[in-house]
Amino acid sequence: MVAAAAKSDSAMPDRIAQAVQRLQAALDHKVVTGRAVREQHANVTTYLPNEPADAVVFAECTEDVQAVVRICDALSVPVIPWGAGTSLEGHVNAPFGGICIDLSRMNRILAVNTADLDCVIEPGVTRKRLNEELRDQGLFFPIDPGADASLGGMVSTRCSGTNAVRYGTMKDNVLSLKVVTPTGEILTTATRARKSSAGYDLTRLYVGAEGTLGIITEITLKLYGIPEAVSAAVCPFPSIEAACNTVIATIQSGIPVARIELLDEEQVKASNAYAKLALAETPTLFLEFHGTEASVHEQADRFGELAAEYGGGPSVFAVKPEERTKLWQARHDAYWSVLPMRPGAKAVATDVCVPISSLAECVMETKRDIVEMGLVAPIVGHVGDGNFHTTLMVNVDDPEDLAKAKHYMKRLVERALAMGGTSTGEHGVGQGKMKYMEGEHGTAALEAMRAIKRALDPKNIMNPGKIVAI
Amino acid sequence: MVAAAAKSDSAMPDRIAQAVQRLQAALDHKVVTGRAVREQHANVTTYLPNEPADAVVFAECTEDVQAVVRICDALSVPVIPWGAGTSLEGHVNAPFGGICIDLSRMNRILAVNTADLDCVIEPGVTRKRLNEELRDQGLFFPIDPGADASLGGMVSTRCSGTNAVRYGTMKDNVLSLKVVTPTGEILTTATRARKSSAGYDLTRLYVGAEGTLGIITEITLKLYGIPEAVSAAVCPFPSIEAACNTVIATIQSGIPVARIELLDEEQVKASNAYAKLALAETPTLFLEFHGTEASVHEQADRFGELAAEYGGGPSVFAVKPEERTKLWQARHDAYWSVLPMRPGAKAVATDVCVPISSLAECVMETKRDIVEMGLVAPIVGHVGDGNFHTTLMVNVDDPEDLAKAKHYMKRLVERALAMGGTSTGEHGVGQGKMKYMEGEHGTAALEAMRAIKRALDPKNIMNPGKIVAI
């Protein structure tokens, strides 16, 4: 166990102090050791305690990252990469201390290759800024996790979000990565070719590795043409099951829906109260269709027919951008709308994903838990992928409340695993989900992951204490 | 270098003999040592020499595979997996001897989950048989490499083919794998969830690993609903450049084309002669559109408009299945049509893939080489992905002819790499492309691949002498 080893390493504080000194000598004003900055960089947005690094280095280029990693490698000191601080499972905590590398200043868009529908960017670029920069060229990057995350973080958590059902997840949309290895070397995982069979898929190995195998300093992403037409719809259903069955029928019939999101009646209530909307307080699907004018009409019509078969509808549609935004407001504001439901409590997001045939059952059983345990936990779901979140309001300072929340979360993950699902569809493992890795993957697969970690980061300096313990 | 180590290992023949004895004792009639069977299992369909294993084991279940691997692990003897023998880069050769595991009898379809659009199969199932079995349920598996390959082989080479432009490659369509590890343990790479962020992406690590990290004994694949309507088109162009520019415009404008294939004028000539067709002998695009009736019409119309802008057309269209097949015959028969062009010679397929903006230039420079070197090498291309093959006719028994062919192939790969492309878009590395790995990936990335191989297969018994030498 790395945790034990690192904790028992009495020389670590000395080595860290030396590392900070050397970094200050090498990188001067880019190194910050003030408590506020360090704590802000360990902001975990969840129930996990804040565990700050000993210094934060504001890297401005790949060479800065190399300099930090080389010093930390020489002294066996942990390195924790940081993008925008939107992670949800303690990915940016520094449980053994060490050096946080803030990559937010590495935010240049290095190339946009319109003919190839790709771009090369630095990891600190956020998704909103990327899309602002691309808009004039008629292009966009579709992955949308809600928060304005950095692309480096999105790569590292194998993030997805509302339109993965159409455009895939980060694993499907990264062509290549430049990575600083744990010894400070630079490797490039692939060429800009759209596909390759040239050896092990290093790109997909670093996508979702949460900074535990190296630090990403350049990303080549696939891009898409902005659809000619976009249509949005909101469709109420008599039950969760009816909504889920409509989703299954929609996917099966090949309607290339771009987004299909579920809000349960509790979430709709919260959204109505928060944004002064008047939606029917019943399970509701929010949809978006992308294509040509004719195609989005056809998609919407076909969806409407399927929904009606399950008692859903009538849908409200919107085509103009401002109307679409208004229609989708309840979905976009879901997180914020839950916060006033339990003032003083913290919102903790769960993230299971199950085969879609089990989705209705998984959601229903989870709702039963929520009611029986007296929790505040509205549900939003990327239901086209079988992935749903409950926004659990927890009073993290109340041990009893926290224990109840943990019990609920454990039951939720175990339910998803029993249904052939995963503990995390898109948020990642970080610290929070490590305890479920053995149950989800089994000993042999987990040992293969450990072997990879040991092979590529033998000193265990890369974001230690995340994903796997070695 | 493993090659040197293995060759200098004088005890290998003894250990192999022991392994064969133990296998015969354990698996009896499933073990075959006759020369003809062994040579058939090292059929490399290329210029590389046949290097047969010392025995072929016809595995019937995961336990058979485990039994073989455990015996080979105990004796440090190579294990070479075999599916349908359609690989193109010497993947199934046994350069150091050892045991070939024939997986073709492991051909059961274990589950078809229609609601989840997935299936669980054994690796010996071939793609044609899978689609025959799925048809009644309105489902299909899209990846089509041409040959009736086994799914295990398709996973292992990260294969793609004619409709990757719409449906992705094997990396995008495998949900999970059951793998027998080099020590004979069983691991499962993922759950059936459509997406997950739970740790390192073991699935994508084994996809494309060519049997060098373990033996795949079960595959969970994504499936798709058979499109309501399919329309095919054949469109002549005045030049390669015009055809390539039309492809770029088609992709950029978001037409969700299902297949878009280029045949150069030499290939069209060969196809006309072979199948008694009367196509205009000029660069030609073969297309397929999938969707609703209205959508495929719209797609075809829009493509036609774009093609006309570059001087292409008029297109010939077909909607009925038998007419579509007839229209696409020239593409489907491309390989066979080239064989009579140089009787006695062997067809060797090249496989570079470049960013699509460089495709026309790469094809034109390659054609110049073909003409200047006096080669027979018609071109077919999965141009939507920037991937093209030349079917090079080589007299492999003539050292001069073979040397010229190798010189041409080397120049082709170097050209693709210089353009930011890859040495292999879909055929894999095997033995044939190992020499390009350092040039393509660089030392640091190649060393990361070697580290992974050493970590997961420390005795180097899994298909040694392929992809990377450790």
Short mmCIF file of N, CA and C in Angstrom, two decimals, chain A residues 242-373:
data_model
loop_
_atom_site.label_atom_id
_atom_site.label_comp_id
_atom_site.label_asym_id
_atom_site.label_seq_id
_atom_site.Cartn_x
_atom_site.Cartn_y
_atom_site.Cartn_z
N ALA A 242 -41.34 4.86 -17.69
CA ALA A 242 -41.80 5.27 -19.02
C ALA A 242 -40.74 6.11 -19.72
N ALA A 243 -40.12 7.01 -18.97
CA ALA A 243 -39.07 7.86 -19.55
C ALA A 243 -37.89 6.99 -20.01
N CYS A 244 -37.46 6.05 -19.15
CA CYS A 244 -36.31 5.19 -19.49
C CYS A 244 -36.63 4.31 -20.69
N ASN A 245 -37.84 3.76 -20.74
CA ASN A 245 -38.20 2.92 -21.87
C ASN A 245 -38.24 3.72 -23.18
N THR A 246 -38.64 4.96 -23.09
CA THR A 246 -38.62 5.81 -24.28
C THR A 246 -37.19 6.05 -24.74
N VAL A 247 -36.29 6.23 -23.77
CA VAL A 247 -34.88 6.43 -24.12
C VAL A 247 -34.35 5.19 -24.84
N ILE A 248 -34.64 4.00 -24.29
CA ILE A 248 -34.18 2.76 -24.92
C ILE A 248 -34.71 2.67 -26.35
N ALA A 249 -36.00 2.93 -26.52
CA ALA A 249 -36.61 2.85 -27.86
C ALA A 249 -35.99 3.86 -28.81
N THR A 250 -35.67 5.04 -28.29
CA THR A 250 -35.08 6.10 -29.11
C THR A 250 -33.70 5.68 -29.63
N ILE A 251 -32.89 5.15 -28.73
CA ILE A 251 -31.54 4.72 -29.11
C ILE A 251 -31.63 3.55 -30.09
N GLN A 252 -32.49 2.57 -29.75
CA GLN A 252 -32.61 1.38 -30.60
C GLN A 252 -33.05 1.72 -32.01
N SER A 253 -33.94 2.71 -32.13
CA SER A 253 -34.46 3.01 -33.45
C SER A 253 -33.50 3.88 -34.24
N GLY A 254 -32.34 4.18 -33.64
CA GLY A 254 -31.29 4.85 -34.41
C GLY A 254 -31.49 6.34 -34.55
N ILE A 255 -32.39 6.95 -33.80
CA ILE A 255 -32.50 8.42 -33.83
C ILE A 255 -31.21 8.98 -33.25
N PRO A 256 -30.47 9.77 -34.06
CA PRO A 256 -29.14 10.21 -33.59
C PRO A 256 -29.24 11.38 -32.63
N VAL A 257 -29.97 11.18 -31.54
CA VAL A 257 -30.21 12.23 -30.56
C VAL A 257 -28.87 12.75 -30.01
N ALA A 258 -28.76 14.07 -29.89
CA ALA A 258 -27.49 14.66 -29.45
C ALA A 258 -27.40 14.74 -27.92
N ARG A 259 -28.54 14.95 -27.28
CA ARG A 259 -28.60 14.95 -25.81
C ARG A 259 -29.93 14.34 -25.42
N ILE A 260 -29.95 13.56 -24.36
CA ILE A 260 -31.21 13.05 -23.83
C ILE A 260 -31.02 12.87 -22.33
N GLU A 261 -31.59 13.81 -21.57
CA GLU A 261 -31.33 13.94 -20.15
C GLU A 261 -32.60 13.74 -19.34
N LEU A 262 -32.48 13.02 -18.25
CA LEU A 262 -33.63 12.80 -17.36
C LEU A 262 -33.52 13.69 -16.12
N LEU A 263 -34.60 14.32 -15.74
CA LEU A 263 -34.72 14.95 -14.42
C LEU A 263 -35.86 14.25 -13.70
N ASP A 264 -35.64 13.81 -12.49
CA ASP A 264 -36.76 13.20 -11.76
C ASP A 264 -37.66 14.32 -11.19
N GLU A 265 -38.81 13.93 -10.64
CA GLU A 265 -39.78 14.95 -10.22
C GLU A 265 -39.22 15.85 -9.12
N GLU A 266 -38.33 15.32 -8.30
CA GLU A 266 -37.73 16.14 -7.25
C GLU A 266 -36.85 17.23 -7.86
N GLN A 267 -36.10 16.83 -8.90
CA GLN A 267 -35.24 17.81 -9.56
C GLN A 267 -36.08 18.85 -10.28
N VAL A 268 -37.17 18.43 -10.90
CA VAL A 268 -38.05 19.39 -11.60
C VAL A 268 -38.63 20.39 -10.58
N LYS A 269 -39.04 19.85 -9.41
CA LYS A 269 -39.55 20.74 -8.35
C LYS A 269 -38.49 21.77 -7.96
N ALA A 270 -37.27 21.28 -7.74
CA ALA A 270 -36.19 22.18 -7.34
C ALA A 270 -35.94 23.22 -8.41
N SER A 271 -35.97 22.81 -9.66
CA SER A 271 -35.72 23.74 -10.77
C SER A 271 -36.85 24.77 -10.88
N ASN A 272 -38.08 24.32 -10.73
CA ASN A 272 -39.21 25.26 -10.76
C ASN A 272 -39.04 26.33 -9.69
N ALA A 273 -38.68 25.88 -8.48
CA ALA A 273 -38.52 26.83 -7.38
C ALA A 273 -37.35 27.77 -7.62
N TYR A 274 -36.26 27.24 -8.13
CA TYR A 274 -35.03 28.02 -8.30
C TYR A 274 -35.17 29.05 -9.40
N ALA A 275 -35.73 28.61 -10.55
CA ALA A 275 -35.74 29.47 -11.74
C ALA A 275 -37.13 29.99 -12.07
N LYS A 276 -38.08 29.80 -11.14
CA LYS A 276 -39.45 30.27 -11.35
C LYS A 276 -40.02 29.76 -12.67
N LEU A 277 -39.86 28.46 -12.87
CA LEU A 277 -40.43 27.81 -14.05
C LEU A 277 -41.76 27.18 -13.66
N ALA A 278 -42.46 26.70 -14.67
CA ALA A 278 -43.76 26.07 -14.39
C ALA A 278 -43.86 24.70 -15.06
N LEU A 279 -42.77 23.97 -14.98
CA LEU A 279 -42.77 22.62 -15.57
C LEU A 279 -43.66 21.69 -14.74
N ALA A 280 -44.32 20.74 -15.43
CA ALA A 280 -45.07 19.72 -14.71
C ALA A 280 -44.10 18.93 -13.83
N GLU A 281 -44.46 18.75 -12.55
CA GLU A 281 -43.50 18.14 -11.62
C GLU A 281 -43.59 16.63 -11.67
N THR A 282 -43.01 16.09 -12.71
CA THR A 282 -43.07 14.68 -13.06
C THR A 282 -41.75 14.35 -13.76
N PRO A 283 -41.34 13.07 -13.85
CA PRO A 283 -40.08 12.76 -14.55
C PRO A 283 -40.11 13.34 -15.96
N THR A 284 -39.03 13.98 -16.34
CA THR A 284 -39.02 14.76 -17.58
C THR A 284 -37.74 14.50 -18.36
N LEU A 285 -37.87 14.34 -19.68
CA LEU A 285 -36.68 14.23 -20.54
C LEU A 285 -36.42 15.56 -21.22
N PHE A 286 -35.17 15.96 -21.22
CA PHE A 286 -34.70 17.13 -21.96
C PHE A 286 -33.89 16.60 -23.14
N LEU A 287 -34.20 17.08 -24.34
CA LEU A 287 -33.53 16.54 -25.53
C LEU A 287 -32.96 17.64 -26.41
N GLU A 288 -31.99 17.24 -27.23
CA GLU A 288 -31.49 18.13 -28.26
C GLU A 288 -31.21 17.28 -29.50
N PHE A 289 -31.59 17.81 -30.65
CA PHE A 289 -31.37 17.12 -31.92
C PHE A 289 -30.46 17.98 -32.79
N HIS A 290 -29.47 17.38 -33.41
CA HIS A 290 -28.53 18.09 -34.30
C HIS A 290 -28.64 17.53 -35.71
N GLY A 291 -28.58 18.38 -36.70
CA GLY A 291 -28.58 17.89 -38.08
C GLY A 291 -28.97 18.98 -39.05
N THR A 292 -29.51 18.56 -40.17
CA THR A 292 -30.05 19.54 -41.11
C THR A 292 -31.45 19.93 -40.62
N GLU A 293 -32.02 20.98 -41.21
CA GLU A 293 -33.38 21.41 -40.85
C GLU A 293 -34.34 20.23 -40.93
N ALA A 294 -34.28 19.55 -42.08
CA ALA A 294 -35.21 18.46 -42.30
C ALA A 294 -34.97 17.33 -41.30
N SER A 295 -33.71 17.05 -41.06
CA SER A 295 -33.36 15.92 -40.20
C SER A 295 -33.78 16.17 -38.75
N VAL A 296 -33.57 17.39 -38.22
CA VAL A 296 -33.95 17.62 -36.82
C VAL A 296 -35.47 17.57 -36.65
N HIS A 297 -36.18 18.01 -37.68
CA HIS A 297 -37.64 17.89 -37.62
C HIS A 297 -38.05 16.42 -37.57
N GLU A 298 -37.44 15.65 -38.45
CA GLU A 298 -37.78 14.23 -38.53
C GLU A 298 -37.44 13.52 -37.20
N GLN A 299 -36.26 13.85 -36.66
CA GLN A 299 -35.85 13.24 -35.39
C GLN A 299 -36.86 13.57 -34.28
N ALA A 300 -37.23 14.85 -34.22
CA ALA A 300 -38.15 15.29 -33.16
C ALA A 300 -39.51 14.61 -33.31
N ASP A 301 -39.98 14.51 -34.56
CA ASP A 301 -41.27 13.84 -34.79
C ASP A 301 -41.21 12.38 -34.34
N ARG A 302 -40.16 11.71 -34.72
CA ARG A 302 -40.04 10.28 -34.38
C ARG A 302 -39.94 10.08 -32.88
N PHE A 303 -39.17 10.97 -32.25
CA PHE A 303 -39.09 10.87 -30.79
C PHE A 303 -40.46 11.06 -30.18
N GLY A 304 -41.20 12.06 -30.67
CA GLY A 304 -42.54 12.34 -30.14
C GLY A 304 -43.46 11.12 -30.24
N GLU A 305 -43.37 10.42 -31.38
CA GLU A 305 -44.19 9.21 -31.56
C GLU A 305 -43.82 8.14 -30.53
N LEU A 306 -42.51 7.95 -30.34
CA LEU A 306 -42.07 6.93 -29.37
C LEU A 306 -42.50 7.31 -27.95
N ALA A 307 -42.31 8.58 -27.59
CA ALA A 307 -42.69 9.03 -26.25
C ALA A 307 -44.17 8.78 -26.00
N ALA A 308 -45.00 9.07 -27.02
CA ALA A 308 -46.45 8.91 -26.88
C ALA A 308 -46.81 7.45 -26.58
N GLU A 309 -46.04 6.53 -27.19
CA GLU A 309 -46.31 5.10 -26.95
C GLU A 309 -46.14 4.74 -25.47
N TYR A 310 -45.29 5.48 -24.77
CA TYR A 310 -45.06 5.21 -23.35
C TYR A 310 -45.79 6.23 -22.46
N GLY A 311 -46.76 6.95 -23.05
CA GLY A 311 -47.55 7.89 -22.25
C GLY A 311 -46.87 9.22 -22.01
N GLY A 312 -45.77 9.47 -22.71
CA GLY A 312 -45.04 10.73 -22.53
C GLY A 312 -45.59 11.83 -23.42
N GLY A 313 -45.27 13.06 -23.08
CA GLY A 313 -45.62 14.19 -23.91
C GLY A 313 -46.81 14.95 -23.35
N PRO A 314 -47.30 15.97 -24.04
CA PRO A 314 -46.68 16.48 -25.25
C PRO A 314 -45.37 17.23 -24.97
N SER A 315 -44.47 17.20 -25.95
CA SER A 315 -43.20 17.89 -25.81
C SER A 315 -43.36 19.37 -26.12
N VAL A 316 -42.51 20.16 -25.50
CA VAL A 316 -42.37 21.57 -25.87
C VAL A 316 -41.08 21.67 -26.69
N PHE A 317 -41.12 22.32 -27.83
CA PHE A 317 -39.94 22.42 -28.68
C PHE A 317 -39.42 23.84 -28.76
N ALA A 318 -38.15 23.96 -29.06
CA ALA A 318 -37.56 25.28 -29.30
C ALA A 318 -36.45 25.13 -30.32
N VAL A 319 -36.33 26.09 -31.23
CA VAL A 319 -35.32 26.03 -32.28
C VAL A 319 -34.34 27.20 -32.16
N LYS A 320 -34.84 28.39 -31.89
CA LYS A 320 -33.95 29.55 -31.79
C LYS A 320 -33.03 29.41 -30.58
N PRO A 321 -31.78 29.87 -30.72
CA PRO A 321 -30.81 29.67 -29.63
C PRO A 321 -31.31 30.16 -28.27
N GLU A 322 -31.88 31.37 -28.19
CA GLU A 322 -32.27 31.89 -26.88
C GLU A 322 -33.44 31.09 -26.30
N GLU A 323 -34.33 30.61 -27.19
CA GLU A 323 -35.44 29.79 -26.70
C GLU A 323 -34.97 28.42 -26.24
N ARG A 324 -33.99 27.88 -26.96
CA ARG A 324 -33.43 26.59 -26.55
C ARG A 324 -32.79 26.70 -25.18
N THR A 325 -32.03 27.78 -25.00
CA THR A 325 -31.34 27.98 -23.73
C THR A 325 -32.36 28.08 -22.60
N LYS A 326 -33.45 28.82 -22.85
CA LYS A 326 -34.49 29.00 -21.84
C LYS A 326 -35.14 27.65 -21.51
N LEU A 327 -35.40 26.89 -22.57
CA LEU A 327 -36.05 25.60 -22.39
C LEU A 327 -35.17 24.65 -21.58
N TRP A 328 -33.88 24.72 -21.84
CA TRP A 328 -32.94 23.82 -21.16
C TRP A 328 -32.48 24.37 -19.80
N GLN A 329 -33.00 25.52 -19.43
CA GLN A 329 -32.50 26.18 -18.22
C GLN A 329 -32.58 25.27 -16.99
N ALA A 330 -33.68 24.56 -16.86
CA ALA A 330 -33.86 23.69 -15.70
C ALA A 330 -32.73 22.67 -15.63
N ARG A 331 -32.33 22.13 -16.80
CA ARG A 331 -31.24 21.16 -16.80
C ARG A 331 -29.91 21.82 -16.48
N HIS A 332 -29.65 22.95 -17.10
CA HIS A 332 -28.36 23.61 -16.89
C HIS A 332 -28.19 24.06 -15.44
N ASP A 333 -29.30 24.46 -14.82
CA ASP A 333 -29.22 24.98 -13.44
C ASP A 333 -29.43 23.91 -12.38
N ALA A 334 -29.47 22.64 -12.81
CA ALA A 334 -29.86 21.58 -11.87
C ALA A 334 -29.03 21.63 -10.58
N TYR A 335 -27.72 21.71 -10.73
CA TYR A 335 -26.85 21.69 -9.56
C TYR A 335 -27.19 22.85 -8.60
N TRP A 336 -27.28 24.06 -9.18
CA TRP A 336 -27.50 25.25 -8.35
C TRP A 336 -28.88 25.22 -7.69
N SER A 337 -29.84 24.62 -8.40
CA SER A 337 -31.21 24.64 -7.89
C SER A 337 -31.36 23.75 -6.65
N VAL A 338 -30.44 22.81 -6.49
CA VAL A 338 -30.54 21.88 -5.36
C VAL A 338 -29.99 22.52 -4.08
N LEU A 339 -29.01 23.40 -4.23
CA LEU A 339 -28.32 23.96 -3.07
C LEU A 339 -29.27 24.60 -2.05
N PRO A 340 -30.30 25.38 -2.48
CA PRO A 340 -31.18 26.01 -1.48
C PRO A 340 -32.08 25.00 -0.75
N MET A 341 -32.11 23.75 -1.24
CA MET A 341 -33.01 22.78 -0.63
C MET A 341 -32.57 22.38 0.78
N ARG A 342 -31.28 22.57 1.06
CA ARG A 342 -30.79 22.26 2.40
C ARG A 342 -29.66 23.21 2.73
N PRO A 343 -30.01 24.41 3.14
CA PRO A 343 -28.98 25.44 3.36
C PRO A 343 -27.91 24.97 4.33
N GLY A 344 -26.66 25.29 4.02
CA GLY A 344 -25.55 24.90 4.89
C GLY A 344 -24.97 23.56 4.53
N ALA A 345 -25.73 22.75 3.81
CA ALA A 345 -25.21 21.44 3.42
C ALA A 345 -24.40 21.56 2.14
N LYS A 346 -23.57 20.55 1.86
CA LYS A 346 -22.72 20.52 0.68
C LYS A 346 -23.34 19.57 -0.34
N ALA A 347 -23.22 19.89 -1.63
CA ALA A 347 -23.75 19.01 -2.66
C ALA A 347 -22.68 17.99 -3.05
N VAL A 348 -23.01 16.73 -2.90
CA VAL A 348 -22.08 15.65 -3.25
C VAL A 348 -22.69 14.87 -4.42
N ALA A 349 -21.94 14.80 -5.53
CA ALA A 349 -22.51 14.17 -6.73
C ALA A 349 -22.14 12.69 -6.79
N THR A 350 -23.15 11.84 -6.95
CA THR A 350 -22.87 10.43 -7.23
C THR A 350 -22.84 10.24 -8.75
N ASP A 351 -22.40 9.05 -9.22
CA ASP A 351 -22.05 8.97 -10.66
C ASP A 351 -22.12 7.56 -11.24
N VAL A 352 -23.05 6.72 -10.79
CA VAL A 352 -23.05 5.36 -11.34
C VAL A 352 -23.54 5.35 -12.79
N CYS A 353 -23.18 4.29 -13.50
CA CYS A 353 -23.61 4.09 -14.88
C CYS A 353 -23.89 2.60 -15.06
N VAL A 354 -25.06 2.28 -15.59
CA VAL A 354 -25.44 0.86 -15.73
C VAL A 354 -25.88 0.60 -17.18
N PRO A 355 -25.89 -0.68 -17.57
CA PRO A 355 -26.48 -0.99 -18.88
C PRO A 355 -27.89 -0.40 -18.92
N ILE A 356 -28.26 0.17 -20.04
CA ILE A 356 -29.48 0.97 -20.11
C ILE A 356 -30.73 0.15 -19.77
N SER A 357 -30.67 -1.18 -20.01
CA SER A 357 -31.82 -2.03 -19.69
C SER A 357 -32.08 -2.08 -18.18
N SER A 358 -31.07 -1.75 -17.39
CA SER A 358 -31.22 -1.76 -15.93
C SER A 358 -31.43 -0.37 -15.35
N LEU A 359 -31.47 0.63 -16.22
CA LEU A 359 -31.48 2.00 -15.72
C LEU A 359 -32.72 2.32 -14.88
N ALA A 360 -33.89 1.98 -15.41
CA ALA A 360 -35.13 2.31 -14.67
C ALA A 360 -35.11 1.65 -13.30
N GLU A 361 -34.73 0.39 -13.27
CA GLU A 361 -34.68 -0.33 -12.00
C GLU A 361 -33.68 0.31 -11.03
N CYS A 362 -32.52 0.66 -11.56
CA CYS A 362 -31.48 1.25 -10.71
C CYS A 362 -31.95 2.59 -10.15
N VAL A 363 -32.57 3.40 -11.00
CA VAL A 363 -33.06 4.70 -10.54
C VAL A 363 -34.17 4.51 -9.50
N MET A 364 -35.09 3.58 -9.76
CA MET A 364 -36.21 3.37 -8.84
C MET A 364 -35.73 2.89 -7.48
N GLU A 365 -34.80 1.93 -7.48
CA GLU A 365 -34.28 1.43 -6.20
C GLU A 365 -33.53 2.53 -5.45
N THR A 366 -32.85 3.35 -6.20
CA THR A 366 -32.11 4.46 -5.57
C THR A 366 -33.08 5.47 -4.97
N LYS A 367 -34.15 5.75 -5.68
CA LYS A 367 -35.16 6.68 -5.15
C LYS A 367 -35.79 6.12 -3.86
N ARG A 368 -35.98 4.80 -3.83
CA ARG A 368 -36.54 4.17 -2.62
C ARG A 368 -35.60 4.42 -1.44
N ASP A 369 -34.29 4.23 -1.67
CA ASP A 369 -33.30 4.52 -0.63
C ASP A 369 -33.40 5.97 -0.17
N ILE A 370 -33.49 6.86 -1.13
CA ILE A 370 -33.52 8.30 -0.80
C ILE A 370 -34.71 8.60 0.11
N VAL A 371 -35.86 8.05 -0.25
CA VAL A 371 -37.07 8.29 0.55
C VAL A 371 -36.94 7.65 1.92
N GLU A 372 -36.54 6.38 1.93
CA GLU A 372 -36.47 5.66 3.21
C GLU A 372 -35.43 6.25 4.14
N MET A 373 -34.34 6.76 3.59
CA MET A 373 -33.28 7.32 4.42
C MET A 373 -33.50 8.81 4.69
#
